[in-house]
Short mmCIF file of C-alpha atoms in Angstrom, two decimals:
data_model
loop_
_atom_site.label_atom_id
_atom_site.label_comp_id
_atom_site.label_asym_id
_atom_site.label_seq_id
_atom_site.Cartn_x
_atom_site.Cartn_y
_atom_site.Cartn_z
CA UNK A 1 19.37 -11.85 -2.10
CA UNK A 2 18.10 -8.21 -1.45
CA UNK A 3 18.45 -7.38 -5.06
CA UNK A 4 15.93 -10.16 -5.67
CA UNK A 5 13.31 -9.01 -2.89
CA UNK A 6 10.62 -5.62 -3.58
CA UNK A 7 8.67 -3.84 -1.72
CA UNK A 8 5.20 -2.18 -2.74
CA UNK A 9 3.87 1.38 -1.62
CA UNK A 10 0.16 2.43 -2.81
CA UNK A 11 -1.00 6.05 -2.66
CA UNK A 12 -4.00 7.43 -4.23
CA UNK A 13 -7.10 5.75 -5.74
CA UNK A 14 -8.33 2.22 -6.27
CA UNK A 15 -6.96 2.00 -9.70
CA UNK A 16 -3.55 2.20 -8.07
CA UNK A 17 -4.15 -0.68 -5.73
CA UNK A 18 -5.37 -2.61 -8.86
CA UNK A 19 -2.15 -1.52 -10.83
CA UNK A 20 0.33 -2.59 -7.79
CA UNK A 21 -1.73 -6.04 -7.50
CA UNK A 22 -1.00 -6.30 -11.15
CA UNK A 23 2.55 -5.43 -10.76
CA UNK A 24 3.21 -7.50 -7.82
CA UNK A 25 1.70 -10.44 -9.74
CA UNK A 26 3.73 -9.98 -12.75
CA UNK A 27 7.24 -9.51 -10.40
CA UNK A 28 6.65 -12.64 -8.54
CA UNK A 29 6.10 -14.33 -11.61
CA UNK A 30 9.36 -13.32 -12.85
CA UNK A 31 11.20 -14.79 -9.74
CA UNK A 32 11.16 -11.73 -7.88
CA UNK A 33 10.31 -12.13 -3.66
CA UNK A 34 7.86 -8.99 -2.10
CA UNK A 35 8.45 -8.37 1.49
CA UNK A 36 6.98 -6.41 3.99
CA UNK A 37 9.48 -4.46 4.96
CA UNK A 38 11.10 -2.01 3.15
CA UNK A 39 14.58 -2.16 4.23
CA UNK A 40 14.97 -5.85 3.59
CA UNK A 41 13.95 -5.16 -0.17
CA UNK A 42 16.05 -4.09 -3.26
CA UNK A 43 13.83 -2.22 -5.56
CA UNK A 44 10.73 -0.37 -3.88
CA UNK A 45 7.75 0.17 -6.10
CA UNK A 46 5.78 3.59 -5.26
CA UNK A 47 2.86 4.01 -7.04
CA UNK A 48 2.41 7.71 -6.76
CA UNK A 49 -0.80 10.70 -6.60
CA UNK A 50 -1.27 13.39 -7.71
CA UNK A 51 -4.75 14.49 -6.94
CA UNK A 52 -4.21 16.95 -4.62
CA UNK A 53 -1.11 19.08 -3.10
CA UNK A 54 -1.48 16.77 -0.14
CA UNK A 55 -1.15 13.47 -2.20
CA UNK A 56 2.18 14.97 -3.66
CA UNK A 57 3.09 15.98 0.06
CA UNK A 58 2.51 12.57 1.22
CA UNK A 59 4.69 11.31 -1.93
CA UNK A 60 7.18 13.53 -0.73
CA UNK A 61 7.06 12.42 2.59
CA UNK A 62 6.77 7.96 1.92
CA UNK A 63 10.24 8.62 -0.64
CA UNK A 64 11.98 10.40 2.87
CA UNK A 65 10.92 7.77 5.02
CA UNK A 66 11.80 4.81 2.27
CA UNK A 67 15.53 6.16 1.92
CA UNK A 68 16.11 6.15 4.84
CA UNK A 69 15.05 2.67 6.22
CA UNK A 70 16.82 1.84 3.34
CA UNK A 71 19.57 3.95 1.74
CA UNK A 72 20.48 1.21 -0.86
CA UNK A 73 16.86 0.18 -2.13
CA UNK A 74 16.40 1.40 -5.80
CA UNK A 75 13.54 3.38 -6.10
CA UNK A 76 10.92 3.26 -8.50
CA UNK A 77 8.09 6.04 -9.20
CA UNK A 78 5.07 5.45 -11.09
CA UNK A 79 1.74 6.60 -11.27
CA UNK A 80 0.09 9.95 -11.24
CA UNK A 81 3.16 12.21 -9.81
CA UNK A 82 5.74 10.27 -12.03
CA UNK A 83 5.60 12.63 -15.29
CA UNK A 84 5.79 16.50 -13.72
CA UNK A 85 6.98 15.61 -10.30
CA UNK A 86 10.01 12.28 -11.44
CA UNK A 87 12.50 14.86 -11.90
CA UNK A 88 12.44 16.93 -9.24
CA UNK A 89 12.16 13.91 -6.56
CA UNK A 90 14.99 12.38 -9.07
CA UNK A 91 17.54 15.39 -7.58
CA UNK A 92 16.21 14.62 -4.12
CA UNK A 93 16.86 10.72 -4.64
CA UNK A 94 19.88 9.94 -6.15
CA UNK A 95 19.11 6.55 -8.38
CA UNK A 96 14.92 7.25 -8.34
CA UNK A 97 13.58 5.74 -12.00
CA UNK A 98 10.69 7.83 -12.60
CA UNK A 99 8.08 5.77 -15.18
CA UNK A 100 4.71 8.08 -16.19
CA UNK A 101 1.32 6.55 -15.92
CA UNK A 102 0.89 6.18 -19.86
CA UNK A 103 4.17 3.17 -19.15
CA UNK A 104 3.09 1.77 -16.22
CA UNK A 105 2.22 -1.46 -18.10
CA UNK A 106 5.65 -1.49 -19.25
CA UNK A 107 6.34 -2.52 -15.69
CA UNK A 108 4.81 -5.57 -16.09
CA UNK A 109 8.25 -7.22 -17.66
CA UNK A 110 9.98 -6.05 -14.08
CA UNK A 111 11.86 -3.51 -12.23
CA UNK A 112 13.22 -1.18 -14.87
CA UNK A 113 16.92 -1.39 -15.38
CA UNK A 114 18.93 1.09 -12.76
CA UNK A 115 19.80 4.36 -14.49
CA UNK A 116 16.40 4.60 -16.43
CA UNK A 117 15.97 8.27 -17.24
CA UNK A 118 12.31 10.01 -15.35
CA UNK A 119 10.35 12.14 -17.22
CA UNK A 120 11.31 15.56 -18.93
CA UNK A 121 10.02 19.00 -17.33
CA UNK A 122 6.32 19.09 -19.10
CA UNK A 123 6.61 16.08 -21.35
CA UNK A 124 3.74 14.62 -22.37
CA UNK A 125 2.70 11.69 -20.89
CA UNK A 126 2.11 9.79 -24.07
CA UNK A 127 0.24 8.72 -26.30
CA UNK A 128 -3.51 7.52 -25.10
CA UNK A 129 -3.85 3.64 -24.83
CA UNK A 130 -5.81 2.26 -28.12
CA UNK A 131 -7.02 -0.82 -25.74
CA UNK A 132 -7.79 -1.32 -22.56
CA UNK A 133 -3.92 -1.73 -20.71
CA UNK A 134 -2.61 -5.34 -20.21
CA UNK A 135 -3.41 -5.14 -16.41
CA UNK A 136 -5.00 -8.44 -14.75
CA UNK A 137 -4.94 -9.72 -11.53
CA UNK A 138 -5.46 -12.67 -9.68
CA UNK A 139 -5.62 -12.06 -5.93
CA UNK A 140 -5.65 -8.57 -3.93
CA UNK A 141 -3.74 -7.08 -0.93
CA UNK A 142 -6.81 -6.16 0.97
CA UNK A 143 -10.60 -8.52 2.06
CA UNK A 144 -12.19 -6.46 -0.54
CA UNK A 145 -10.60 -7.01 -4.02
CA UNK A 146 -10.95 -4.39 -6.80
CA UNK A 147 -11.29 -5.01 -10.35
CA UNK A 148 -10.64 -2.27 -12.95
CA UNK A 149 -13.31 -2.01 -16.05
CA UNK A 150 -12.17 1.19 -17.71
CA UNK A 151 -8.84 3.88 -17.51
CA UNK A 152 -8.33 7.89 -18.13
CA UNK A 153 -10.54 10.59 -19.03
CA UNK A 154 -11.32 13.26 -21.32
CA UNK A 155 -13.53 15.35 -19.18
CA UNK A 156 -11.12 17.87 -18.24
CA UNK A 157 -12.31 18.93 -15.44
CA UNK A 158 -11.02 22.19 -14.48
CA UNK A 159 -9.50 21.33 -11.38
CA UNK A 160 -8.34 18.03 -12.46
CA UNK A 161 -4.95 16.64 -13.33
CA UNK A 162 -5.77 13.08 -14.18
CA UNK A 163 -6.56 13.34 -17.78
CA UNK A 164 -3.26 14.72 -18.27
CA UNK A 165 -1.28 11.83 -16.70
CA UNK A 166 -3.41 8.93 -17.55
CA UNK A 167 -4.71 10.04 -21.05
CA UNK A 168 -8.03 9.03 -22.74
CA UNK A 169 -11.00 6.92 -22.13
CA UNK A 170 -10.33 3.48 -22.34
CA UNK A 171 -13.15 0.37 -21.04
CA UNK A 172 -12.65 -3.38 -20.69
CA UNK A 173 -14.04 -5.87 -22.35
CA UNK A 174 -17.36 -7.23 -20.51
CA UNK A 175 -16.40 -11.13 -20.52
CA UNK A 176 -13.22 -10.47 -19.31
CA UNK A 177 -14.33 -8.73 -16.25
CA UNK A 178 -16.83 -11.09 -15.78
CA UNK A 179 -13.85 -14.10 -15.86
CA UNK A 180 -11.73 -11.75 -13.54
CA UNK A 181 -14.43 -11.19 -10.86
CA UNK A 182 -15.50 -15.29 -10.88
CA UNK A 183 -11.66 -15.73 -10.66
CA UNK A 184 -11.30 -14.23 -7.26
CA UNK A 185 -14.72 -15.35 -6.17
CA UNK A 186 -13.37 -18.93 -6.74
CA UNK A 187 -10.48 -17.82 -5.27
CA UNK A 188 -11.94 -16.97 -1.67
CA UNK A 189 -12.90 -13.04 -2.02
CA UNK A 190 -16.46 -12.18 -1.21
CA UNK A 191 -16.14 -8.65 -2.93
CA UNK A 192 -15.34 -7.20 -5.87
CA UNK A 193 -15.38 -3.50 -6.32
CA UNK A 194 -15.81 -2.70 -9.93
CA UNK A 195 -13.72 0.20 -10.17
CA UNK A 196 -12.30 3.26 -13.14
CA UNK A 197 -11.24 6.55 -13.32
CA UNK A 198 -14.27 7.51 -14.72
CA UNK A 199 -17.19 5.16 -15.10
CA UNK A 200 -19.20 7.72 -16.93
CA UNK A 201 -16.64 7.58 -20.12
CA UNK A 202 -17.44 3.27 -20.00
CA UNK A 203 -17.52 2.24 -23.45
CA UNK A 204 -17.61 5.37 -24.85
CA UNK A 205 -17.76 5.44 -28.70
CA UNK A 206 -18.51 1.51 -28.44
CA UNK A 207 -22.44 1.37 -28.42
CA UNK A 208 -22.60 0.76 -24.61
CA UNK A 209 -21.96 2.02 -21.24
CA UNK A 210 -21.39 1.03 -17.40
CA UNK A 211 -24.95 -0.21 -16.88
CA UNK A 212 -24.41 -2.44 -19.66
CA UNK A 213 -21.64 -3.60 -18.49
CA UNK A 214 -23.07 -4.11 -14.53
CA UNK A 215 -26.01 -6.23 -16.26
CA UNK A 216 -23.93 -7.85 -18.14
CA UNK A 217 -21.42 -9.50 -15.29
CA UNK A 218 -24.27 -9.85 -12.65
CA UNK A 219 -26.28 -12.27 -15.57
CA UNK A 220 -23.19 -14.50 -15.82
CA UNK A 221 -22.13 -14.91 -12.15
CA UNK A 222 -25.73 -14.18 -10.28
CA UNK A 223 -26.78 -18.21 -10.69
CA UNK A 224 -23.51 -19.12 -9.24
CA UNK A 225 -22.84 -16.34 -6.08
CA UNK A 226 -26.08 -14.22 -5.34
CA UNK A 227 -25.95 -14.49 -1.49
CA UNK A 228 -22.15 -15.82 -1.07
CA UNK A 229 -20.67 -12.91 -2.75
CA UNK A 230 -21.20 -9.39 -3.87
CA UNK A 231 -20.36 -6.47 -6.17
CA UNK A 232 -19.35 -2.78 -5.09
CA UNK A 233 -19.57 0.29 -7.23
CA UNK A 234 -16.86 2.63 -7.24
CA UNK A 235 -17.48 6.71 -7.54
CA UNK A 236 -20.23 7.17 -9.86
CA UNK A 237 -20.97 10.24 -11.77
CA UNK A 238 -24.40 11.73 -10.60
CA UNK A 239 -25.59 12.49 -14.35
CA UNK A 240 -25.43 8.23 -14.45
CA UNK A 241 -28.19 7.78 -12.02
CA UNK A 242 -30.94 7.67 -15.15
CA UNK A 243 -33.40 5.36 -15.25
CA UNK A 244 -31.33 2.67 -16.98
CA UNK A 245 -29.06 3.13 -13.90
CA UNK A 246 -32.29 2.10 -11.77
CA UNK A 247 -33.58 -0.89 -13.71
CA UNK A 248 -29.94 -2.12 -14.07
CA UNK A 249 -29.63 -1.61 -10.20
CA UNK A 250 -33.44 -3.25 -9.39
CA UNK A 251 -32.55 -6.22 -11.20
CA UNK A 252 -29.19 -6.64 -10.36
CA UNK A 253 -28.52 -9.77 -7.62
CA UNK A 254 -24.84 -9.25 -6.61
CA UNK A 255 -24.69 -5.61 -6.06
CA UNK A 256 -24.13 -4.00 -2.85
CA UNK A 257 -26.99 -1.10 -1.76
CA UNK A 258 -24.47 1.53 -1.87
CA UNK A 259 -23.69 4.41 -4.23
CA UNK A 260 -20.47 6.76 -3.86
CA UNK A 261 -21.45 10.10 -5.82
CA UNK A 262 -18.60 12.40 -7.38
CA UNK A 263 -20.40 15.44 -6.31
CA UNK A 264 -17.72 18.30 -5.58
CA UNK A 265 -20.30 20.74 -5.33
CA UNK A 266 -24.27 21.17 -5.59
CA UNK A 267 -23.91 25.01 -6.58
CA UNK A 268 -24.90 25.19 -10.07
CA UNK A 269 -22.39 28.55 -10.95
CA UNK A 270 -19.88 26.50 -9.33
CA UNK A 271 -20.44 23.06 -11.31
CA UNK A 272 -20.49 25.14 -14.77
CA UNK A 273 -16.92 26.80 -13.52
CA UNK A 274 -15.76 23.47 -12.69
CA UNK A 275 -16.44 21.88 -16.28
CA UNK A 276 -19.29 19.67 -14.41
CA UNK A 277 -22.22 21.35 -15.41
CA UNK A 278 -23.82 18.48 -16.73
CA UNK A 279 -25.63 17.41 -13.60
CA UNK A 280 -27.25 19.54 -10.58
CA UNK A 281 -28.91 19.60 -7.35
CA UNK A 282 -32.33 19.21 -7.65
CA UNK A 283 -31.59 16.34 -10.43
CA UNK A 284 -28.95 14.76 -7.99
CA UNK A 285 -31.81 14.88 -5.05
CA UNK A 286 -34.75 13.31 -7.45
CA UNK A 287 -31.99 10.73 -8.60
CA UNK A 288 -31.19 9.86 -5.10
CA UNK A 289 -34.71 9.97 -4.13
CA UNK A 290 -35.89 7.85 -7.12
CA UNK A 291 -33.31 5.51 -5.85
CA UNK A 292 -35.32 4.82 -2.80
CA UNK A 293 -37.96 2.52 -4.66
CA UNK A 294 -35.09 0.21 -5.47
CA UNK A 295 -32.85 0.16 -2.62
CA UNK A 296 -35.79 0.93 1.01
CA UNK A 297 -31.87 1.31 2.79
CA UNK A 298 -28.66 2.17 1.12
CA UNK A 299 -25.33 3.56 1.79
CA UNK A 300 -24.49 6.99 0.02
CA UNK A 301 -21.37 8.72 -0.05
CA UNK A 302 -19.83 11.59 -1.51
CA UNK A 303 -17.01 13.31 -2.90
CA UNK A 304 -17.11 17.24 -2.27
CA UNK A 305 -14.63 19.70 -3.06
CA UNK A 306 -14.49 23.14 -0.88
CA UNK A 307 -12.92 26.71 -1.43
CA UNK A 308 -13.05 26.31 -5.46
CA UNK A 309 -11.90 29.29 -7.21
CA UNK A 310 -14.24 32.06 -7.02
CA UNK A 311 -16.77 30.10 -4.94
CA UNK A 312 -18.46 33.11 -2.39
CA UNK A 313 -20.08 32.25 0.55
CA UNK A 314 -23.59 31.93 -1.08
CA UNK A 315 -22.30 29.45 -3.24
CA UNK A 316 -20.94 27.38 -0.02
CA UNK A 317 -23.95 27.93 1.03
CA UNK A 318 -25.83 25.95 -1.57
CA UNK A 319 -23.64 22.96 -1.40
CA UNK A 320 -23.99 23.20 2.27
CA UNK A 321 -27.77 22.88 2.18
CA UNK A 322 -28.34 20.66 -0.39
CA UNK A 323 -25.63 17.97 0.93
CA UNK A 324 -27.58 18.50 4.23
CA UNK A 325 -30.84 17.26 2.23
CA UNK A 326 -29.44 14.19 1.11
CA UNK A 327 -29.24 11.14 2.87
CA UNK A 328 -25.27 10.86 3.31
CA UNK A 329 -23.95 7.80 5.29
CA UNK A 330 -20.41 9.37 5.04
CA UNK A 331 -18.70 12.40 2.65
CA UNK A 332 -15.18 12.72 1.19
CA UNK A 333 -14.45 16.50 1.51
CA UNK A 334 -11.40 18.16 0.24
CA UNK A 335 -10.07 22.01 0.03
CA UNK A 336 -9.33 22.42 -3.46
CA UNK A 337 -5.83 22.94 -3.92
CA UNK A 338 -4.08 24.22 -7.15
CA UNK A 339 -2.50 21.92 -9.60
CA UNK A 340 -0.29 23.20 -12.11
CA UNK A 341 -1.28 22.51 -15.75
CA UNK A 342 -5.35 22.66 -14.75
CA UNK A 343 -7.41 25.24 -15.94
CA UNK A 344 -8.86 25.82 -11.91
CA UNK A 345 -5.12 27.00 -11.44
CA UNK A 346 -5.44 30.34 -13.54
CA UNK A 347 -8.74 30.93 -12.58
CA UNK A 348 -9.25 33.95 -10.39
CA UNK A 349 -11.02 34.36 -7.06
CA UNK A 350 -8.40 31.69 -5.50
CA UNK A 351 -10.31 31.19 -2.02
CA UNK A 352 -7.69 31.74 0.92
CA UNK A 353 -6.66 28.72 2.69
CA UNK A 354 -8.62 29.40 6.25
CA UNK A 355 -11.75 30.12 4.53
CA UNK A 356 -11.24 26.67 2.25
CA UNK A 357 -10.46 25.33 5.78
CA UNK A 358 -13.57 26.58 7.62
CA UNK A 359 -16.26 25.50 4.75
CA UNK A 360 -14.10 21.81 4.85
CA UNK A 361 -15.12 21.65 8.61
CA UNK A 362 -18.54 22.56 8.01
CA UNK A 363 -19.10 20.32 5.28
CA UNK A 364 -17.37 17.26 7.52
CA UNK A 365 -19.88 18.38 10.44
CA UNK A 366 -22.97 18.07 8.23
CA UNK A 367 -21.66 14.66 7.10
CA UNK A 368 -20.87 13.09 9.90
CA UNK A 369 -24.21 13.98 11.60
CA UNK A 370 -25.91 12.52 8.44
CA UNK A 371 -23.51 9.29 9.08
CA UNK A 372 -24.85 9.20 12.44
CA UNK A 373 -28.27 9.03 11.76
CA UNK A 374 -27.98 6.64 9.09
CA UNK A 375 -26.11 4.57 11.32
CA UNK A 376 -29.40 4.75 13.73
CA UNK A 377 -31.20 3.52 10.82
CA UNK A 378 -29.33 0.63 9.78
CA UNK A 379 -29.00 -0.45 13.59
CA UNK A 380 -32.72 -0.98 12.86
CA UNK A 381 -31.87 -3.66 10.04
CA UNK A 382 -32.64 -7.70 11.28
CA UNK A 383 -29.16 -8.62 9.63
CA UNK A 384 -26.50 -7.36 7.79
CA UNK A 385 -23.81 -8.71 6.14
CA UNK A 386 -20.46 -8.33 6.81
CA UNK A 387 -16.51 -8.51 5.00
CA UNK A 388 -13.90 -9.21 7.81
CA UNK A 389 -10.91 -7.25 7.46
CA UNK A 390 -6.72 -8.13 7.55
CA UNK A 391 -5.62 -7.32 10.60
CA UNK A 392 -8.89 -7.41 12.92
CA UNK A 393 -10.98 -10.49 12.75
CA UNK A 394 -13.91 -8.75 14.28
CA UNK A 395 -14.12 -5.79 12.21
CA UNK A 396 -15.66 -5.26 9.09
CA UNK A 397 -17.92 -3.50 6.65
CA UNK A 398 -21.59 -4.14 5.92
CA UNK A 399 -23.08 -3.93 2.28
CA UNK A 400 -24.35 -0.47 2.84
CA UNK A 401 -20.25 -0.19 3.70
CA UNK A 402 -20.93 0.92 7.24
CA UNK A 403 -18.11 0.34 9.51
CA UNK A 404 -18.86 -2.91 11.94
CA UNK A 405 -17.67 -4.38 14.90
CA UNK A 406 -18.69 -7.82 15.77
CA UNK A 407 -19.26 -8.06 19.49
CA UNK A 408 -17.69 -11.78 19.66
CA UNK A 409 -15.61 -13.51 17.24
CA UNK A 410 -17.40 -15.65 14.18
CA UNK A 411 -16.54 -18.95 15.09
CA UNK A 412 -14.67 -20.25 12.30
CA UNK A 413 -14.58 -17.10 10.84
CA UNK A 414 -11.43 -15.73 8.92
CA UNK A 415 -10.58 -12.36 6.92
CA UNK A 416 -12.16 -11.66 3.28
CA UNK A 417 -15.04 -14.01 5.01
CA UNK A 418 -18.65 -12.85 4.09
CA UNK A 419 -20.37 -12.94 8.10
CA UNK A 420 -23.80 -12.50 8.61
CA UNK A 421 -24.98 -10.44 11.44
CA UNK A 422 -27.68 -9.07 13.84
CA UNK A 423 -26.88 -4.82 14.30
CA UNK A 424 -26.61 -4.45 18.65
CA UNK A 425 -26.28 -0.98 18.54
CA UNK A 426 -24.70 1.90 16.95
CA UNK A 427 -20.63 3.45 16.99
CA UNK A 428 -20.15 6.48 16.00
CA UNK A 429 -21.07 6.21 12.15
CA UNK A 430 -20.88 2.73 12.56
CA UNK A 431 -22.65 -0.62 14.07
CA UNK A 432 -22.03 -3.03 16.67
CA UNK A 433 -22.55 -6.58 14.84
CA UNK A 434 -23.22 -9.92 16.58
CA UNK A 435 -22.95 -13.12 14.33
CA UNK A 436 -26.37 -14.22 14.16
CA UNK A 437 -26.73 -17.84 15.49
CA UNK A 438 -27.83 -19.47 12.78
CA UNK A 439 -25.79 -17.58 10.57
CA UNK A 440 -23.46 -19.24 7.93
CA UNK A 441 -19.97 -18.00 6.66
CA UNK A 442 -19.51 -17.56 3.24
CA UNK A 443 -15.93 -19.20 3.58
CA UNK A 444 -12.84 -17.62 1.63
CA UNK A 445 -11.01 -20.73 0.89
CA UNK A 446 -9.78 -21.03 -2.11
CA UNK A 447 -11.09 -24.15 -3.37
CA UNK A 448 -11.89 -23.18 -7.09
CA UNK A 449 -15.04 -25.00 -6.71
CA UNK A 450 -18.94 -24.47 -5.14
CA UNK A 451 -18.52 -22.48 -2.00
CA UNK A 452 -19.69 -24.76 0.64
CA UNK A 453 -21.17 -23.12 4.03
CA UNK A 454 -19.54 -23.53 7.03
CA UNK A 455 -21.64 -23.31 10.66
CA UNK A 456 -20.95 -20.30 12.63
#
């Protein structure tokens, strides 16, 4: 029966894929069928963003598209856009149940019942989580799975509306990532990214932070899966990359070389305006440099944020040129675009939208040239290692998370399988891969037991 089937639609960040895994999870377990296609389902799950004017766009856009493949599907909004944005897309959508991000868990009993009220105009979005939220999963959507060690924020940011829809600091408990991480190892993923809204706030007021935790979850599964699985780091702070950050990272076994910084600007005037001005250029290029002794290649990217209010052109400059110095493999760069109930969105010198166009493009330019170039150098690599995607058994993504494209299929290769590979050449920002001959792949069947190797 339709009223029995669902249907999932993720927008934003990796915490949201975790959540909808979660969800998913919990729905099937309740007797509830997902499909793939929307129109065959009865409730649709939409778990929202609100990050930027575009991410609400998009929103806007999915909800069109979803009513009308299918007019009679209940339609339920959670996530970031759920609190301000629920009743407005409520008028739009006749029947929409709008559920804020501090009650997402509450989804975890099932759909909520039809005629649910959305969030008030401005109401709060509740009271901050005392614990870490009841999320768990046991499988993921996508080769790579993601695992989620820690929730909101109280940085405040001045351009940033997640600490007002997601609420305060919360961090998991080590052993259960740990357990969560061997689960889908056993399970047949090779990856894990070890994901939060901000890893910086990781056991904050508990005696411990992220690198703690990272030591603490490569000890316990290192004996077991160095070489037949990995770990990924989600966006990192820059102010993390101490010298903690480098011991944890020199000793670590399972984690992939590759760093994704939350930069959004190098110009110091701009940081402080921003709320960020706990970190800089010069200590950003010495971390990154420092960085070097541990990891001889490793991926870098970046988030950057253009056309903040009251940046002038000397201050684009800065960002410019120091994001030019680093070694990039690939950049994140958004216009900064107002959101209501931010400081950023009082703030005067609002940049006009060409000009926050124009420094986007330059930034993307400088980027992608540095993505070239580090392609060049990891095409100089003996092997890499490679994730095979859904969808396309002969792409992939290396541990420095390079795009790859094998040049012949794996034999006996499947997706989520760990492949290792000889770079042939470069594409674009990417590599050409060719299974090495006497390669083995890391198999994702999910046997529970000790991964066996299978020939390529």
């Amino acid at each position: 029966m339709p009223a029995r089937r669902f249907h999932c639609l993720t927008l934003g960040c990796r915490i949201n894929q975790y959540e909808t895994q979660a969800l998913r999870e919990a729905w099937a377990a309740h007797g509830l069928a997902e499909t793939d296609d929307p129109a065959r389902a009865g409730v649709i799950l939409v778990n929202s963003c609100a990050v930027t004017a575009k991410a609400v766009a998009g929103l806007r856009a999915a909800l069109r598209r979803l009513a009308r493949q299918n007019p009679g599907a209940r339609l339920v909004l959670t996530g970031c856009a759920a609190r301000d944005h629920g009743p407005e897309l409520a008028r739009s959508f006749p029947g929409l149940v709008a559920v804020p991000q501090a009650r997402k868990a509450e989804l975890l009993a099932g759909p909520p019942p039809a005629g649910a009220l959305p969030a008030g105009p401005g109401a709060p979005p509740g009271p901050a989580p005392r614990s870490f939220p009841p999320f768990a999963v046991r499988g993921a959507a996508r080769a790579r799975a993601v695992v989620m060690v820690q929730d909101g924020c109280s940085q405040r940011c001045a351009y940033c509306i997640v600490p007002l829809t997601r609420g305060g600091p919360v961090s998991r408990e080590p052993g259960a990532v740990a357990a969560e991480v061997q689960a889908l190892f056993a399970a047949g993923w090779r990856e894990a990214v070890l994901s939060g809204i901000n890893l910086r706030q990781y056991g904050l007021g508990q005696g411990r932070d992220f690198w703690d935790l990272l030591a603490e979850v490569d000890a316990a599964l290192a004996p077991r899966w160095a070489g037949r699985a990995r770990l990924r780091l989600s966006s990192l702070d820059p102010s993390q990359l101490g010298p903690k950050a480098l011991d944890t990272l020199g000793a670590a076994r399972l984690v992939c070389p590759h760093l994704h910084l939350s930069l959004q600007s190098l110009a110091p005037a701009v940081l402080r305006r921003m709320g960020r001005g706990h970190y800089g250029p010069e200590g950003v290029a010495r971390a990154v440099a420092d960085l070097g002794a541990v990891w001889p290649l490793f991926g870098l990217g970046a988030d950057i944020l253009t056309g903040f209010p009251g940046e002038t052109d000397d201050e684009f400059r800065q960002t410019l040129a120091a994001c030019a110095m680093l070694p990039l493999s690939y950049a994140h760069v958004f216009p900064y675009s107002p959101r209501p109930g931010t400081e950023a969105a009082g703030m005067p010198g609002q940049v006009p939208g060409p000009e926050k166009t124009a420094r986007a493009t330059a930034l993307r330019a400088v980027a992608q040239a540095a993505g070239r170039a580090f392609a060049r150098r990891a095409a100089a690599l003996p092997e890499v290692s490679v994730i095979l995607e859904y969808g396309d058994p002969e792409r992939g993504v290396s541990e420095h998370f390079t795009p790859c494209r094998l040049t012949r299929p794996a034999p006996g290769a499947a997706p989520r399988d760990l492949v290792r590979a000889r770079p042939a050449g470069v594409r674009g920002a990417g590599l050409a891969v060719t299974p090495a001959p006497d390669s083995t792949t890391q198999s994702a069947r999910p046997d529970g037991g000790e991964p066996q190797d299978d020939p390529c």
